[in-house]
Amino acid sequence: MSVEIEVNGIKHKIDAEPETSLLEILRDDLGLTGTKYGCGESQCGACTVLMNGFPIHSCVTQLSDAADSKIVTIEGIEKNGHLHAVQQAFIDEGAMQCGYCVSGMIMAAVGMLNRNPNPNDEEILMRMSGNICRCGSYPRMMAAIKRASRTIRGVK
Amino acid sequence: MSFDPELQTADVEMSRRSLLKVLGGGILVLASVPDAFAWAMSQRGQTLPQKIGAWVHIGPDNKITVLTGKVEVGQNARTSVTQAVVEELRAPLGSVEVVMGDTDLVPYDMGTFGSRTTPTMIPQIRRAAAAAREKLTDLAAKKWGVDRTKIHLSAGKITSGIHSASYGEIAKGQPFDEPISEHVPLTPNKDWTALGHPTQKVGIRDFVTGKHEYTSDLKRPGMLYAKVLRAPSFGATLKSLDTSQAETLAGVRVVHDGDFVAVAAPTRRLAEKALAAIKSQWNEKPGPSSKEIFKLLRGDDKIASSKTPDGAKALTATYTAPYIAHVPLEPRAALAEWDGVKMTVYTGTQRPFGVRPEVATALGIPEKQVRVLVPDTGSGYGGKHSGDAAVEAAKIAKALGKPIKLVWTRVEEFTWAYFRPAGVDEIASAVNPDGKVVVWEFDNYNSGSPGIETPYAVPSPRTDAHRTESPLRQGSYRCLGATFNNFARESHMDELAHEVGMDPLDFRMKNLPADSHLRTVLQAAADRFGWGKEKPAAGHGFGIACGQEKGGSIATVVELSIDSQTKEIQLLRIVNAFECGKILNPDLLKNQVEGAVIMGIGGALFEAIEFANGQILNPHLGRYRVPRYSDIPKIETILLDRPDLGSAGAGESPILAIAPAIGNAIFSATGTRLRALPMGF
Ligand code: FES
Ligand code: FES
């Protein structure tokens, strides 16, 4: 069976069972390996991508659910060689150690800031707590998210 | 293994080819590599190769290639090695490439553990880079006919008066195969421009764009995805197997060798389907459960304790820690390729030179026919010393003659990796009314001796680590058993302080030797915290603790509150003071210290593996809680720089003090002493 999905602005026809996970399609079929597997059970956030602007866990999203929607992965937020504000903020704050959680973290943060460019601490904690950083870079990531929020809002 | 010249020659030939490929014909390559191999194969870790070229190459394109057996698992070794080369070779940051953990190319190395990269590898790389710098100076002096004191190296350029050349132009055609002189001048700390300064993680852009390829991201033409059939419980043996249904699926291949059964297919979903189609029966055996584990580990040996001196107060207490999992966010993964002669395995491991013989033995081929490469890995924390996935992928790849990718699921990682050992600590002590500890007897069961020696000045302390049979596979962890032994000791010191009615900080100071580094970190953390102040409200507690391991000293102070109804523990503030000698990169150091502390929160409050009859009962992140954003309070970290000392590693020791500091704060809030990890009501 073939399903059409749009990823990072490009339409793809995918030949796979409709219940195949979006994560597998992205990584194996489309070669977009920036999105990571961490648990496959919607518990770690490593596989976070945007679906119609909202952060979702692609490991538990079936291909059929992604049909006809717009998917954006970590590979799709850089525009004309310019990093997204959240990506740049992660660099500026040195917000990582091994980096494995970073794609998911950035996508969750982008999704949050899309909805509310100025979240307070409580909202950040709530919206980001589905994403695990086992290396414990949370304080830096918190700082990075706030920095990105300032950049997006154009305040110093 | 004894020295075998034949083996050495074969290795040299092979490594020459691969090195040439990697370095694109860098001229210093050929002369250098035999050295590393001779040493690796003959010495097995006794000494380091002495020739410059075993460590550093300068290509005609000015590219500087550094070779090290250390690997990058998030501790930023790649960055600190780069800094060391930039510093000593006066090279631009972008010109340095570090080849890490490729067993065909780099000098033998025991592994990335025990916080050894900073104290041993960094000095070695600095010496090699400095020797290369001196050699370039000599070559330029000779070429231009000027005195070597008139030669200047800076930003990848060699200059003298009107002369100017790049490193590549000067190095051209010259093998750097002379030994690194013992007296090679290293750049003094005060002149450092790269080391000791904050430097961004090397390649950070690739991590924020998703371009960095971990082992699990690698692909090869014709590659198959593999799945391994897992036994239903530890130690189970195969009774019957029926793979006929799986084999009817187009494209599926089955590998069966004794109890090892695996499937491989062109897609992951097909491999999963094939695995599910296998019918198997197993002989299982009963085993103990996590409920009775401490009784089992403790056994019933009687330990005679010594007499309490007159006037002293005696205290005995037992502390426990469960098995916990490392939970690296990237589960074990491997990509294996067999070309009929050589097995090449990419895998995330902390010990590439340990995995090489593992794979060789499993395949029944000589070690020289195995090459292990380690892409920068999604962390390890002491949990990736073995080559489990590498061995499995290699077996399948050899059987099928196809490149094989195997990525463990989270459940497999929770179940079939090894655990931080569970342990029991018994402490029998006595303290004089003036606060001097006069008896100290410490018995550990199962989790081991690291960190068992007390840093306090106690007359003739006795410490024993008793070995026991562990029902679960256990192994290394961040700081090994020290985390737990330090929890027991620092909790007990707190108990003794309260026994004699002394402030826990004063009590520690009274019992620490005058020259202990712990005094400085304790004082620094206490000052920043405002130790001694009033608690802001009922249900709040303050706790302090310290610890020392592998040249690093940490003190942590915690403020928390406990809900009087729900008994929920909420961390409010953590203050750390850390010292590990001369600081090489303050920014990355701070990140690492705080990362270790945050990991320690998990062990202190949440993490425990539950098991029964050879099965892990909670192999899911939904049932095995690790720290998340919302668990992390405000953290402040003071780094104490000691330029007069060598630099120690910091990946491990900062984890030591958080759990006892939390336990001590819980006591301060409630008057209840919790002696079992993870702590909770
Ligand atoms: S892999 Fe999807 S949430 Fe963990
Ligand atoms: S940086 Fe390693 S898991 Fe987040």
CSV table of N, CA and C in Angstrom, one decimal, chain A residues 15-17 20 24-25 27-29 31 33-34 36-39 41 43-44 46 74-75 78 81 83 87 90-91 94 96-103 105-106 125 128-132 134-142 145, chain B residues 73-74 76 200-201 204-205 207-212 214 216-217 219 225 268-269 273 325-327 329-331 377-379 381 408-411 477 587 590-592 594-595 598-599 607 620-622 626-630 632 635:
chain,number,residue,atom,x,y,z
A,15,ASP,N,5.9,3.2,0.3
A,15,ASP,CA,5.3,1.9,0.1
A,15,ASP,C,5.5,1.1,1.4
A,16,ALA,N,4.5,1.1,2.3
A,16,ALA,CA,4.7,0.4,3.5
A,16,ALA,C,3.4,0.1,4.2
A,17,GLU,N,3.3,-0.8,5.1
A,17,GLU,CA,2.1,-1.0,5.8
A,17,GLU,C,1.7,0.3,6.5
A,20,THR,N,3.2,1.1,10.0
A,20,THR,CA,4.6,1.3,10.2
A,20,THR,C,4.9,2.7,10.9
A,24,GLU,N,10.5,5.1,11.7
A,24,GLU,CA,11.2,4.1,10.8
A,24,GLU,C,11.2,4.6,9.3
A,25,ILE,N,10.1,5.2,8.9
A,25,ILE,CA,10.0,5.7,7.6
A,25,ILE,C,11.0,6.8,7.4
A,27,ARG,N,13.8,7.5,9.1
A,27,ARG,CA,15.2,7.1,9.3
A,27,ARG,C,15.6,6.2,8.2
A,28,ASP,N,14.8,5.1,8.0
A,28,ASP,CA,15.3,4.1,7.1
A,28,ASP,C,14.9,4.3,5.6
A,29,ASP,N,13.7,4.7,5.4
A,29,ASP,CA,13.2,4.9,4.0
A,29,ASP,C,13.7,6.2,3.4
A,31,GLY,N,16.1,8.2,4.9
A,31,GLY,CA,17.4,8.6,5.2
A,31,GLY,C,17.6,9.8,6.1
A,33,THR,N,18.2,10.6,9.3
A,33,THR,CA,18.6,10.0,10.5
A,33,THR,C,18.8,10.9,11.7
A,34,GLY,N,18.6,12.2,11.4
A,34,GLY,CA,18.7,13.2,12.5
A,34,GLY,C,17.7,12.9,13.6
A,36,LYS,N,16.0,10.6,16.2
A,36,LYS,CA,16.6,9.4,16.8
A,36,LYS,C,15.5,8.5,17.5
A,37,TYR,N,16.0,7.2,17.6
A,37,TYR,CA,15.2,6.2,18.4
A,37,TYR,C,15.8,6.2,19.8
A,38,GLY,N,15.0,6.3,20.8
A,38,GLY,CA,15.5,6.2,22.2
A,38,GLY,C,14.7,5.2,23.0
A,39,CYS,N,13.4,4.9,22.6
A,39,CYS,CA,12.6,4.0,23.4
A,39,CYS,C,11.5,3.3,22.6
A,41,GLU,N,8.5,4.0,22.7
A,41,GLU,CA,7.3,3.9,23.5
A,41,GLU,C,6.8,5.2,24.0
A,43,GLN,N,8.3,7.7,25.4
A,43,GLN,CA,8.8,8.0,26.8
A,43,GLN,C,10.0,8.9,26.8
A,44,CYS,N,10.7,9.1,25.7
A,44,CYS,CA,12.0,9.8,25.8
A,44,CYS,C,12.1,11.0,24.9
A,46,ALA,N,13.3,11.4,22.0
A,46,ALA,CA,14.4,11.5,21.0
A,46,ALA,C,13.9,11.6,19.6
A,74,ILE,N,14.4,17.6,12.1
A,74,ILE,CA,15.5,18.5,12.4
A,74,ILE,C,16.3,18.9,11.2
A,75,GLU,N,16.2,18.1,10.1
A,75,GLU,CA,16.9,18.5,8.9
A,75,GLU,C,16.1,19.6,8.2
A,78,GLU,N,16.6,24.4,9.3
A,78,GLU,CA,17.6,25.3,8.8
A,78,GLU,C,17.1,25.9,7.5
A,81,GLY,N,20.9,27.9,4.8
A,81,GLY,CA,22.1,27.9,5.5
A,81,GLY,C,22.1,28.6,6.9
A,83,LEU,N,20.8,28.7,10.6
A,83,LEU,CA,20.2,27.8,11.6
A,83,LEU,C,19.0,28.4,12.2
A,87,GLN,N,18.4,26.1,17.3
A,87,GLN,CA,19.7,25.4,17.0
A,87,GLN,C,20.8,26.3,17.4
A,90,PHE,N,21.3,26.5,21.1
A,90,PHE,CA,21.9,25.3,21.7
A,90,PHE,C,23.4,25.3,21.5
A,91,ILE,N,23.9,25.9,20.4
A,91,ILE,CA,25.3,26.1,20.2
A,91,ILE,C,25.8,27.1,21.1
A,94,GLY,N,26.1,25.8,24.5
A,94,GLY,CA,26.8,24.5,24.7
A,94,GLY,C,25.9,23.5,25.3
A,96,MET,N,24.7,20.5,25.4
A,96,MET,CA,24.7,19.1,25.2
A,96,MET,C,25.9,18.5,25.7
A,97,GLN,N,25.9,17.1,25.8
A,97,GLN,CA,27.1,16.4,26.0
A,97,GLN,C,27.3,15.4,24.8
A,98,CYS,N,26.6,14.3,24.9
A,98,CYS,CA,26.8,13.3,23.8
A,98,CYS,C,25.9,13.7,22.6
A,99,GLY,N,24.9,14.6,22.8
A,99,GLY,CA,24.2,15.1,21.7
A,99,GLY,C,23.0,14.2,21.2
A,100,TYR,N,22.9,13.0,21.7
A,100,TYR,CA,21.9,12.1,21.1
A,100,TYR,C,20.5,12.6,21.3
A,101,CYS,N,20.2,13.3,22.4
A,101,CYS,CA,18.8,13.8,22.6
A,101,CYS,C,18.5,15.1,21.9
A,102,VAL,N,19.6,15.7,21.3
A,102,VAL,CA,19.5,17.1,20.9
A,102,VAL,C,18.4,17.4,19.8
A,103,SER,N,18.4,16.5,18.8
A,103,SER,CA,17.4,16.7,17.7
A,103,SER,C,16.0,16.8,18.3
A,105,MET,N,15.1,17.4,21.4
A,105,MET,CA,15.0,18.5,22.3
A,105,MET,C,14.7,19.8,21.4
A,106,ILE,N,15.4,19.9,20.4
A,106,ILE,CA,15.3,21.2,19.6
A,106,ILE,C,13.9,21.2,18.9
A,125,LEU,N,9.0,23.7,31.5
A,125,LEU,CA,9.2,22.4,32.2
A,125,LEU,C,8.1,21.4,31.8
A,128,MET,N,8.6,20.4,28.0
A,128,MET,CA,9.9,19.7,27.7
A,128,MET,C,10.1,18.4,28.5
A,129,SER,N,9.2,18.2,29.4
A,129,SER,CA,9.5,17.0,30.3
A,129,SER,C,9.3,15.7,29.6
A,130,GLY,N,8.7,15.7,28.4
A,130,GLY,CA,8.7,14.4,27.7
A,130,GLY,C,10.0,14.0,27.0
A,131,ASN,N,11.0,14.9,27.1
A,131,ASN,CA,12.3,14.7,26.5
A,131,ASN,C,13.3,14.5,27.5
A,132,ILE,N,14.0,13.3,27.4
A,132,ILE,CA,15.0,12.9,28.3
A,132,ILE,C,16.4,13.3,27.8
A,134,ARG,N,19.8,12.1,29.1
A,134,ARG,CA,20.4,11.3,30.1
A,134,ARG,C,21.8,11.8,30.6
A,135,CYS,N,22.4,12.7,29.7
A,135,CYS,CA,23.6,13.3,30.1
A,135,CYS,C,23.4,14.4,31.1
A,136,GLY,N,22.1,14.8,31.3
A,136,GLY,CA,21.8,15.8,32.3
A,136,GLY,C,22.2,17.2,31.9
A,137,SER,N,22.0,17.5,30.6
A,137,SER,CA,22.3,18.9,30.2
A,137,SER,C,21.1,19.9,30.3
A,138,TYR,N,20.2,19.5,31.1
A,138,TYR,CA,18.9,20.2,31.3
A,138,TYR,C,19.2,21.7,31.6
A,139,PRO,N,20.0,22.1,32.5
A,139,PRO,CA,20.2,23.5,32.8
A,139,PRO,C,20.6,24.3,31.6
A,140,ARG,N,21.5,23.8,30.8
A,140,ARG,CA,22.0,24.5,29.6
A,140,ARG,C,20.9,24.5,28.6
A,141,MET,N,20.1,23.5,28.5
A,141,MET,CA,19.0,23.4,27.5
A,141,MET,C,17.9,24.5,27.9
A,142,MET,N,17.7,24.5,29.1
A,142,MET,CA,16.7,25.5,29.7
A,142,MET,C,17.2,26.9,29.2
A,145,ILE,N,16.8,27.5,25.5
A,145,ILE,CA,15.4,27.7,25.1
A,145,ILE,C,15.0,29.1,25.4
B,73,VAL,N,32.2,9.9,24.1
B,73,VAL,CA,30.8,9.4,24.5
B,73,VAL,C,30.1,10.5,25.2
B,74,GLY,N,30.4,11.8,24.9
B,74,GLY,CA,29.7,12.9,25.5
B,74,GLY,C,30.5,13.6,26.5
B,76,ASN,N,33.3,14.9,25.9
B,76,ASN,CA,34.0,15.9,25.1
B,76,ASN,C,35.5,15.7,25.1
B,200,GLN,N,34.1,25.5,22.3
B,200,GLN,CA,32.9,24.8,21.9
B,200,GLN,C,33.2,23.4,21.6
B,201,LYS,N,32.2,22.5,21.9
B,201,LYS,CA,32.3,21.1,21.5
B,201,LYS,C,32.6,21.0,20.0
B,204,ILE,N,30.0,20.8,16.9
B,204,ILE,CA,28.7,21.0,17.5
B,204,ILE,C,27.6,21.3,16.5
B,205,ARG,N,27.9,21.9,15.4
B,205,ARG,CA,26.9,22.2,14.4
B,205,ARG,C,26.2,21.0,13.8
B,207,PHE,N,25.6,18.4,15.4
B,207,PHE,CA,24.7,17.8,16.4
B,207,PHE,C,23.4,18.6,16.4
B,208,VAL,N,23.4,19.9,16.2
B,208,VAL,CA,22.1,20.6,16.2
B,208,VAL,C,21.4,20.5,14.9
B,209,THR,N,22.1,20.0,13.9
B,209,THR,CA,21.4,19.9,12.6
B,209,THR,C,21.0,18.4,12.3
B,210,GLY,N,21.4,17.5,13.2
B,210,GLY,CA,21.1,16.1,13.0
B,210,GLY,C,22.0,15.4,12.0
B,211,LYS,N,23.1,16.1,11.6
B,211,LYS,CA,24.0,15.5,10.6
B,211,LYS,C,25.0,14.5,11.2
B,212,HIS,N,25.3,14.6,12.5
B,212,HIS,CA,26.3,13.7,13.0
B,212,HIS,C,25.7,12.3,13.0
B,214,TYR,N,25.7,8.7,14.4
B,214,TYR,CA,26.0,7.7,15.4
B,214,TYR,C,26.0,6.4,14.7
B,216,SER,N,24.0,4.0,15.1
B,216,SER,CA,22.7,3.5,14.7
B,216,SER,C,22.2,4.3,13.4
B,217,ASP,N,23.0,5.3,13.0
B,217,ASP,CA,22.5,6.0,11.8
B,217,ASP,C,23.3,5.6,10.5
B,219,LYS,N,24.6,3.4,7.3
B,219,LYS,CA,24.0,2.6,6.3
B,219,LYS,C,25.0,2.1,5.3
B,225,TYR,N,18.9,-5.4,8.0
B,225,TYR,CA,18.6,-5.1,9.4
B,225,TYR,C,18.4,-6.4,10.2
B,268,ARG,N,13.7,-3.0,8.5
B,268,ARG,CA,13.5,-3.3,9.9
B,268,ARG,C,12.2,-3.9,10.2
B,269,ARG,N,11.1,-3.4,9.5
B,269,ARG,CA,9.8,-4.0,9.8
B,269,ARG,C,9.7,-5.4,9.4
B,273,LYS,N,8.9,-8.6,11.7
B,273,LYS,CA,7.9,-9.6,11.4
B,273,LYS,C,8.4,-11.0,11.4
B,325,ALA,N,20.3,0.7,36.0
B,325,ALA,CA,20.8,0.6,34.6
B,325,ALA,C,21.4,1.9,34.2
B,326,HIS,N,22.3,1.9,33.2
B,326,HIS,CA,22.9,3.1,32.7
B,326,HIS,C,22.0,3.9,31.9
B,327,VAL,N,21.1,3.3,31.1
B,327,VAL,CA,20.2,3.9,30.2
B,327,VAL,C,20.9,5.0,29.3
B,329,LEU,N,21.1,7.1,26.2
B,329,LEU,CA,20.0,7.3,25.3
B,329,LEU,C,20.1,6.6,24.0
B,330,GLU,N,21.3,6.5,23.5
B,330,GLU,CA,21.5,5.6,22.3
B,330,GLU,C,21.7,4.2,22.8
B,331,PRO,N,20.8,3.3,22.5
B,331,PRO,CA,21.0,1.9,22.9
B,331,PRO,C,22.2,1.3,22.2
B,377,THR,N,29.6,8.6,20.2
B,377,THR,CA,28.5,7.7,20.7
B,377,THR,C,27.5,8.4,21.6
B,378,GLY,N,26.3,8.0,21.6
B,378,GLY,CA,25.2,8.5,22.4
B,378,GLY,C,25.4,8.0,23.8
B,379,SER,N,26.5,8.4,24.4
B,379,SER,CA,26.9,8.2,25.8
B,379,SER,C,27.1,6.8,26.3
B,381,TYR,N,28.5,6.2,30.2
B,381,TYR,CA,28.5,6.2,31.7
B,381,TYR,C,29.0,4.9,32.3
B,408,TRP,N,19.8,-2.3,19.3
B,408,TRP,CA,19.0,-2.9,20.4
B,408,TRP,C,17.8,-2.0,20.6
B,409,THR,N,16.7,-2.6,21.0
B,409,THR,CA,15.6,-1.8,21.5
B,409,THR,C,15.9,-1.4,22.9
B,410,ARG,N,15.0,-0.5,23.4
B,410,ARG,CA,15.2,0.0,24.7
B,410,ARG,C,15.0,-1.2,25.7
B,411,VAL,N,14.1,-2.0,25.4
B,411,VAL,CA,13.8,-3.2,26.3
B,411,VAL,C,15.1,-4.1,26.3
B,477,TYR,N,30.2,1.4,36.2
B,477,TYR,CA,29.2,2.5,36.2
B,477,TYR,C,30.0,3.7,36.5
B,587,ASP,N,34.1,25.6,30.7
B,587,ASP,CA,32.7,25.5,30.2
B,587,ASP,C,32.2,24.0,30.1
B,590,LYS,N,32.1,22.3,33.7
B,590,LYS,CA,30.9,22.7,34.4
B,590,LYS,C,29.7,21.8,33.9
B,591,ASN,N,29.6,21.7,32.6
B,591,ASN,CA,28.5,20.9,32.1
B,591,ASN,C,28.6,19.5,32.5
B,592,GLN,N,29.8,19.0,32.6
B,592,GLN,CA,30.0,17.6,33.0
B,592,GLN,C,29.7,17.4,34.4
B,594,GLU,N,27.7,19.1,36.3
B,594,GLU,CA,26.2,19.2,36.6
B,594,GLU,C,25.5,18.0,36.0
B,595,GLY,N,26.0,17.5,34.8
B,595,GLY,CA,25.4,16.3,34.3
B,595,GLY,C,25.5,15.1,35.2
B,598,ILE,N,23.1,15.5,38.1
B,598,ILE,CA,21.7,15.3,37.7
B,598,ILE,C,21.5,13.8,37.5
B,599,MET,N,22.5,13.1,37.0
B,599,MET,CA,22.4,11.6,36.9
B,599,MET,C,22.3,11.0,38.3
B,607,GLU,N,15.8,5.4,40.7
B,607,GLU,CA,16.1,4.3,39.9
B,607,GLU,C,16.3,3.0,40.6
B,620,HIS,N,11.3,-0.5,30.9
B,620,HIS,CA,10.7,0.6,30.1
B,620,HIS,C,11.0,1.9,30.8
B,621,LEU,N,11.2,2.9,30.0
B,621,LEU,CA,11.4,4.2,30.6
B,621,LEU,C,10.1,4.7,31.4
B,622,GLY,N,9.0,4.2,31.0
B,622,GLY,CA,7.8,4.5,31.8
B,622,GLY,C,7.7,3.8,33.1
B,626,VAL,N,14.0,8.1,35.1
B,626,VAL,CA,15.3,8.8,35.1
B,626,VAL,C,14.9,10.3,35.2
B,627,PRO,N,15.9,11.1,35.7
B,627,PRO,CA,15.6,12.5,35.9
B,627,PRO,C,15.1,13.2,34.6
B,628,ARG,N,14.1,14.1,34.7
B,628,ARG,CA,13.6,14.9,33.6
B,628,ARG,C,13.7,16.3,34.0
B,629,TYR,N,13.4,17.2,33.0
B,629,TYR,CA,13.4,18.6,33.3
B,629,TYR,C,12.8,19.0,34.6
B,630,SER,N,11.6,18.5,34.9
B,630,SER,CA,10.9,19.0,36.0
B,630,SER,C,11.5,18.5,37.3
B,632,ILE,N,14.6,18.9,38.0
B,632,ILE,CA,15.9,19.6,38.2
B,632,ILE,C,15.7,20.9,38.9
B,635,ILE,N,20.6,24.8,40.0
B,635,ILE,CA,21.9,24.2,40.3
B,635,ILE,C,23.0,25.3,40.2
